[in-house]
Amino acid sequence: MQTIDMAVTPLRELNAALQAQAKTTNQTAWEILNPKGAHAIAVGLDAPIEVTVKGSTGYYCAGMNKQATVTVAGSAGPGVAENMMSGTVIIEGDASQYAGATGQGGLLVIKGNASSRCGISMKGIDIVVHGNTGHMSAFMAQSGNLVVLGDAGDALGDSLYEARLFVRGSVKSLGADCVEKEMRPEHIAILTDLLARAGADARPEEFKRYGSARTLYNFHVDNAAAY
């Protein structure tokens, strides 16, 4: 275990050390102490390493992640795991707005609540939120899966493309072109796998699925009021 104390090591040096790790590194376990809400911790990683941040973080933690497993033993500020490509990011506490934005792959697990715009413009990422999500979650989400064990706020899935949304609790309102859809066996299988990987204690049969009604793909005057 390699331990870096941010009370004595500057953020730039920390990220340089983590980004220098290669696929063949022997130093696979890292622990970061005293983050004190610092921004952009553990960004741009591209190696199969495990990083544990012992405390809460500021903006853009674990952004652009590839291969790495990043665990935040606290809460995360806006933009956690933004543009994530692969690997796993786990937030033990709450996540602020636009968690997992534009993510193209990998798994983001938020064990607390997520704020507004969780999963905005998803492009293949899987996001599992153990608590609730705020308004405009999955706005313009293109592909991937958003799983919410709690409740979802206003305008869920507004202007949605082909991402799948699974919510166990209530949905305050659906956004433009987002509708409830049938839970078929293939969706139960997808959800079963995601819940297991995220360590979520829930049965897939308890969820409802939401997706795109596909009326906003191309402009049509009859749908103008929905834009």
mmCIF file of C-alpha atoms in Angstrom:
data_model
loop_
_atom_site.group_PDB
_atom_site.id
_atom_site.type_symbol
_atom_site.label_atom_id
_atom_site.label_comp_id
_atom_site.label_asym_id
_atom_site.label_seq_id
_atom_site.Cartn_x
_atom_site.Cartn_y
_atom_site.Cartn_z
ATOM 1 C CA MET A 1 0.000 0.000 0.000
ATOM 2 C CA GLN A 2 1.413 3.355 -1.104
ATOM 3 C CA THR A 3 0.169 6.193 1.119
ATOM 4 C CA ILE A 4 0.230 9.840 0.067
ATOM 5 C CA ASP A 5 -0.679 12.556 2.569
ATOM 6 C CA MET A 6 -2.067 15.654 0.867
ATOM 7 C CA ALA A 7 -1.166 17.647 3.943
ATOM 8 C CA VAL A 8 2.444 17.421 2.742
ATOM 9 C CA THR A 9 2.191 16.355 -0.934
ATOM 10 C CA PRO A 10 0.766 18.880 -3.451
ATOM 11 C CA LEU A 11 -2.120 17.807 -5.678
ATOM 12 C CA ARG A 12 -0.030 18.105 -8.839
ATOM 13 C CA GLU A 13 2.577 15.656 -7.482
ATOM 14 C CA LEU A 14 -0.126 13.241 -6.340
ATOM 15 C CA ASN A 15 -1.817 13.124 -9.731
ATOM 16 C CA ALA A 16 1.517 12.866 -11.548
ATOM 17 C CA ALA A 17 2.417 9.806 -9.472
ATOM 18 C CA LEU A 18 -0.940 8.142 -10.114
ATOM 19 C CA GLN A 19 -0.947 8.969 -13.827
ATOM 20 C CA ALA A 20 2.570 7.525 -14.199
ATOM 21 C CA GLN A 21 1.365 4.032 -13.265
ATOM 22 C CA ALA A 22 1.399 1.503 -16.108
ATOM 23 C CA LYS A 23 -0.582 -1.647 -16.794
ATOM 24 C CA THR A 24 2.316 -3.718 -15.461
ATOM 25 C CA THR A 25 2.840 -1.772 -12.224
ATOM 26 C CA ASN A 26 3.526 -3.679 -9.014
ATOM 27 C CA GLN A 27 2.265 -0.767 -6.919
ATOM 28 C CA THR A 28 -1.460 -1.342 -7.355
ATOM 29 C CA ALA A 29 -2.881 -0.077 -4.030
ATOM 30 C CA TRP A 30 -2.841 3.623 -3.151
ATOM 31 C CA GLU A 31 -4.265 5.500 -0.171
ATOM 32 C CA ILE A 32 -4.743 9.272 -0.147
ATOM 33 C CA LEU A 33 -4.969 10.997 3.221
ATOM 34 C CA ASN A 34 -6.260 14.481 4.112
ATOM 35 C CA PRO A 35 -7.927 15.383 0.800
ATOM 36 C CA LYS A 36 -9.823 18.205 2.571
ATOM 37 C CA GLY A 37 -12.178 18.744 -0.358
ATOM 38 C CA ALA A 38 -9.420 19.301 -2.915
ATOM 39 C CA HIS A 39 -10.486 19.468 -6.561
ATOM 40 C CA ALA A 40 -9.485 17.104 -9.403
ATOM 41 C CA ILE A 41 -8.053 14.311 -7.254
ATOM 42 C CA ALA A 42 -7.100 11.107 -9.128
ATOM 43 C CA VAL A 43 -8.019 12.396 -12.584
ATOM 44 C CA GLY A 44 -6.866 10.912 -15.865
ATOM 45 C CA LEU A 45 -5.824 7.527 -14.494
ATOM 46 C CA ASP A 46 -5.080 4.765 -17.014
ATOM 47 C CA ALA A 47 -3.884 1.678 -15.138
ATOM 48 C CA PRO A 48 -5.547 -1.145 -13.160
ATOM 49 C CA ILE A 49 -4.762 0.364 -9.773
ATOM 50 C CA GLU A 50 -6.921 0.832 -6.674
ATOM 51 C CA VAL A 51 -7.059 4.304 -5.143
ATOM 52 C CA THR A 52 -8.830 5.031 -1.863
ATOM 53 C CA VAL A 53 -9.387 8.655 -0.899
ATOM 54 C CA LYS A 54 -9.853 8.877 2.859
ATOM 55 C CA GLY A 55 -12.217 11.837 3.022
ATOM 56 C CA SER A 56 -14.407 14.062 0.890
ATOM 57 C CA THR A 57 -13.365 15.607 -2.410
ATOM 58 C CA GLY A 58 -14.171 18.730 -4.422
ATOM 59 C CA TYR A 59 -14.858 19.130 -8.137
ATOM 60 C CA TYR A 60 -14.100 16.510 -10.805
ATOM 61 C CA CYS A 61 -12.668 13.683 -8.702
ATOM 62 C CA ALA A 62 -11.754 10.626 -10.823
ATOM 63 C CA GLY A 63 -12.567 12.391 -14.076
ATOM 64 C CA MET A 64 -11.608 10.641 -17.336
ATOM 65 C CA ASN A 65 -10.943 7.418 -15.453
ATOM 66 C CA LYS A 66 -9.671 4.363 -17.340
ATOM 67 C CA GLN A 67 -9.161 0.950 -15.741
ATOM 68 C CA ALA A 68 -8.653 2.209 -12.178
ATOM 69 C CA THR A 69 -10.898 1.610 -9.179
ATOM 70 C CA VAL A 70 -11.297 4.834 -7.208
ATOM 71 C CA THR A 71 -13.111 4.821 -3.864
ATOM 72 C CA VAL A 72 -13.995 8.024 -2.028
ATOM 73 C CA ALA A 73 -14.536 7.342 1.669
ATOM 74 C CA GLY A 74 -16.657 10.461 1.993
ATOM 75 C CA SER A 75 -18.720 12.645 -0.335
ATOM 76 C CA ALA A 76 -17.779 14.086 -3.724
ATOM 77 C CA GLY A 77 -18.309 17.532 -5.224
ATOM 78 C CA PRO A 78 -19.659 18.351 -8.691
ATOM 79 C CA GLY A 79 -18.595 16.362 -11.727
ATOM 80 C CA VAL A 80 -17.284 13.201 -10.086
ATOM 81 C CA ALA A 81 -16.248 10.590 -12.683
ATOM 82 C CA GLU A 82 -16.963 13.021 -15.503
ATOM 83 C CA ASN A 83 -16.164 11.546 -18.928
ATOM 84 C CA MET A 84 -15.270 8.216 -17.334
ATOM 85 C CA MET A 85 -14.146 5.609 -19.875
ATOM 86 C CA SER A 86 -13.774 2.372 -17.882
ATOM 87 C CA GLY A 87 -13.009 1.051 -14.415
ATOM 88 C CA THR A 88 -15.039 1.684 -11.261
ATOM 89 C CA VAL A 89 -15.653 4.760 -9.113
ATOM 90 C CA ILE A 90 -17.337 4.312 -5.729
ATOM 91 C CA ILE A 91 -18.588 7.201 -3.603
ATOM 92 C CA GLU A 92 -19.343 6.077 -0.055
ATOM 93 C CA GLY A 93 -21.276 9.255 0.746
ATOM 94 C CA ASP A 94 -23.257 11.709 -1.400
ATOM 95 C CA ALA A 95 -22.382 13.124 -4.824
ATOM 96 C CA SER A 96 -23.059 16.671 -5.949
ATOM 97 C CA GLN A 97 -24.465 17.664 -9.325
ATOM 98 C CA TYR A 98 -23.720 16.128 -12.750
ATOM 99 C CA ALA A 99 -22.078 12.985 -11.390
ATOM 100 C CA GLY A 100 -20.920 10.731 -14.225
ATOM 101 C CA ALA A 101 -21.590 13.392 -16.864
ATOM 102 C CA THR A 102 -20.714 12.323 -20.441
ATOM 103 C CA GLY A 103 -19.374 9.009 -19.116
ATOM 104 C CA GLN A 104 -18.579 6.566 -21.913
ATOM 105 C CA GLY A 105 -17.985 3.379 -19.903
ATOM 106 C CA GLY A 106 -17.247 1.864 -16.526
ATOM 107 C CA LEU A 107 -19.336 1.760 -13.367
ATOM 108 C CA LEU A 108 -20.091 4.655 -10.999
ATOM 109 C CA VAL A 109 -21.595 3.682 -7.638
ATOM 110 C CA ILE A 110 -22.995 6.372 -5.319
ATOM 111 C CA LYS A 111 -23.941 4.879 -1.961
ATOM 112 C CA GLY A 112 -25.643 8.037 -0.737
ATOM 113 C CA ASN A 113 -27.741 10.518 -2.728
ATOM 114 C CA ALA A 114 -26.914 12.197 -6.030
ATOM 115 C CA SER A 115 -27.806 15.815 -6.738
ATOM 116 C CA SER A 116 -29.224 17.292 -9.947
ATOM 117 C CA ARG A 117 -28.256 16.210 -13.461
ATOM 118 C CA CYS A 118 -26.804 12.876 -12.441
ATOM 119 C CA GLY A 119 -25.774 11.063 -15.616
ATOM 120 C CA ILE A 120 -26.272 14.052 -17.910
ATOM 121 C CA SER A 121 -25.357 13.108 -21.501
ATOM 122 C CA MET A 122 -24.406 9.535 -20.569
ATOM 123 C CA LYS A 123 -22.659 7.785 -23.456
ATOM 124 C CA GLY A 124 -22.311 4.226 -22.178
ATOM 125 C CA ILE A 125 -21.533 4.530 -18.459
ATOM 126 C CA ASP A 126 -23.451 2.549 -15.843
ATOM 127 C CA ILE A 127 -24.487 4.510 -12.734
ATOM 128 C CA VAL A 128 -26.044 2.981 -9.614
ATOM 129 C CA VAL A 129 -27.350 5.385 -6.949
ATOM 130 C CA HIS A 130 -28.317 3.759 -3.643
ATOM 131 C CA GLY A 131 -30.242 6.847 -2.546
ATOM 132 C CA ASN A 132 -32.156 9.543 -4.457
ATOM 133 C CA THR A 133 -31.320 11.645 -7.498
ATOM 134 C CA GLY A 134 -32.145 15.305 -8.105
ATOM 135 C CA HIS A 135 -33.843 17.036 -11.008
ATOM 136 C CA MET A 136 -32.879 16.597 -14.673
ATOM 137 C CA SER A 137 -31.028 13.336 -14.096
ATOM 138 C CA ALA A 138 -30.079 11.526 -17.326
ATOM 139 C CA PHE A 139 -30.775 14.670 -19.370
ATOM 140 C CA MET A 140 -29.927 13.862 -23.003
ATOM 141 C CA ALA A 141 -28.544 10.483 -21.920
ATOM 142 C CA GLN A 142 -27.531 8.582 -25.022
ATOM 143 C CA SER A 143 -26.605 5.073 -23.847
ATOM 144 C CA GLY A 144 -25.818 3.150 -20.688
ATOM 145 C CA ASN A 145 -27.868 2.505 -17.558
ATOM 146 C CA LEU A 146 -28.933 4.691 -14.630
ATOM 147 C CA VAL A 147 -30.225 2.764 -11.612
ATOM 148 C CA VAL A 148 -31.857 4.635 -8.723
ATOM 149 C CA LEU A 149 -32.805 2.680 -5.608
ATOM 150 C CA GLY A 150 -34.545 5.698 -4.071
ATOM 151 C CA ASP A 151 -36.603 8.461 -5.685
ATOM 152 C CA ALA A 152 -35.932 10.569 -8.769
ATOM 153 C CA GLY A 153 -36.569 14.314 -8.995
ATOM 154 C CA ASP A 154 -38.232 16.457 -11.646
ATOM 155 C CA ALA A 155 -37.742 15.958 -15.394
ATOM 156 C CA LEU A 156 -36.111 12.537 -15.282
ATOM 157 C CA GLY A 157 -34.678 11.563 -18.658
ATOM 158 C CA ASP A 158 -35.490 14.828 -20.403
ATOM 159 C CA SER A 159 -34.636 14.574 -24.131
ATOM 160 C CA LEU A 160 -33.482 10.995 -23.602
ATOM 161 C CA TYR A 161 -31.988 8.906 -26.400
ATOM 162 C CA GLU A 162 -31.338 5.181 -25.819
ATOM 163 C CA ALA A 163 -30.108 5.023 -22.211
ATOM 164 C CA ARG A 164 -32.114 2.803 -19.857
ATOM 165 C CA LEU A 165 -33.366 4.239 -16.555
ATOM 166 C CA PHE A 166 -34.420 2.010 -13.659
ATOM 167 C CA VAL A 167 -36.061 3.574 -10.586
ATOM 168 C CA ARG A 168 -37.291 1.685 -7.531
ATOM 169 C CA GLY A 169 -38.934 4.642 -5.776
ATOM 170 C CA SER A 170 -41.118 7.459 -7.026
ATOM 171 C CA VAL A 171 -40.435 9.784 -9.953
ATOM 172 C CA LYS A 172 -41.495 13.379 -9.357
ATOM 173 C CA SER A 173 -41.950 13.983 -13.084
ATOM 174 C CA LEU A 174 -40.688 12.711 -16.417
ATOM 175 C CA GLY A 175 -38.892 15.002 -18.830
ATOM 176 C CA ALA A 176 -39.743 15.577 -22.473
ATOM 177 C CA ASP A 177 -39.918 12.347 -24.477
ATOM 178 C CA CYS A 178 -39.288 10.077 -21.451
ATOM 179 C CA VAL A 179 -41.912 7.398 -20.803
ATOM 180 C CA GLU A 180 -42.349 4.326 -18.634
ATOM 181 C CA LYS A 181 -41.591 1.115 -20.510
ATOM 182 C CA GLU A 182 -42.099 -2.595 -20.036
ATOM 183 C CA MET A 183 -39.587 -4.528 -17.932
ATOM 184 C CA ARG A 184 -38.715 -7.463 -20.178
ATOM 185 C CA PRO A 185 -36.515 -10.445 -19.181
ATOM 186 C CA GLU A 186 -33.433 -8.872 -20.767
ATOM 187 C CA HIS A 187 -33.872 -5.787 -18.595
ATOM 188 C CA ILE A 188 -34.246 -7.901 -15.470
ATOM 189 C CA ALA A 189 -30.952 -9.578 -16.395
ATOM 190 C CA ILE A 190 -29.161 -6.248 -16.929
ATOM 191 C CA LEU A 191 -30.487 -4.873 -13.658
ATOM 192 C CA THR A 192 -29.659 -8.038 -11.696
ATOM 193 C CA ASP A 193 -26.038 -7.775 -12.832
ATOM 194 C CA LEU A 194 -25.752 -4.056 -12.045
ATOM 195 C CA LEU A 195 -27.270 -4.401 -8.569
ATOM 196 C CA ALA A 196 -24.865 -7.234 -7.749
ATOM 197 C CA ARG A 197 -21.819 -5.322 -9.002
ATOM 198 C CA ALA A 198 -22.856 -2.236 -7.025
ATOM 199 C CA GLY A 199 -23.498 -4.176 -3.807
ATOM 200 C CA ALA A 200 -27.100 -2.981 -3.771
ATOM 201 C CA ASP A 201 -29.621 -4.869 -1.647
ATOM 202 C CA ALA A 202 -32.668 -4.758 -3.907
ATOM 203 C CA ARG A 203 -34.634 -7.032 -6.204
ATOM 204 C CA PRO A 204 -34.898 -6.075 -9.893
ATOM 205 C CA GLU A 205 -38.635 -6.771 -9.838
ATOM 206 C CA GLU A 206 -39.067 -3.763 -7.533
ATOM 207 C CA PHE A 207 -38.002 -1.314 -10.259
ATOM 208 C CA LYS A 208 -39.750 0.438 -13.122
ATOM 209 C CA ARG A 209 -37.995 1.088 -16.424
ATOM 210 C CA TYR A 210 -38.070 4.404 -18.285
ATOM 211 C CA GLY A 211 -36.841 5.170 -21.766
ATOM 212 C CA SER A 212 -37.238 7.355 -24.818
ATOM 213 C CA ALA A 213 -40.549 7.667 -26.647
ATOM 214 C CA ARG A 214 -38.387 8.513 -29.707
ATOM 215 C CA THR A 215 -40.538 11.443 -30.844
ATOM 216 C CA LEU A 216 -37.751 14.040 -30.631
ATOM 217 C CA TYR A 217 -35.120 12.219 -32.715
ATOM 218 C CA ASN A 218 -36.022 14.359 -35.718
ATOM 219 C CA PHE A 219 -37.901 17.639 -35.809
ATOM 220 C CA HIS A 220 -41.586 17.260 -36.588
ATOM 221 C CA VAL A 221 -43.971 20.189 -36.332
ATOM 222 C CA ASP A 222 -46.542 18.082 -34.469
ATOM 223 C CA ASN A 223 -44.012 17.630 -31.659
ATOM 224 C CA ALA A 224 -42.855 21.263 -31.550
ATOM 225 C CA ALA A 225 -44.421 21.884 -28.135
ATOM 226 C CA ALA A 226 -42.245 19.182 -26.575
ATOM 227 C CA TYR A 227 -38.952 20.874 -27.495
#
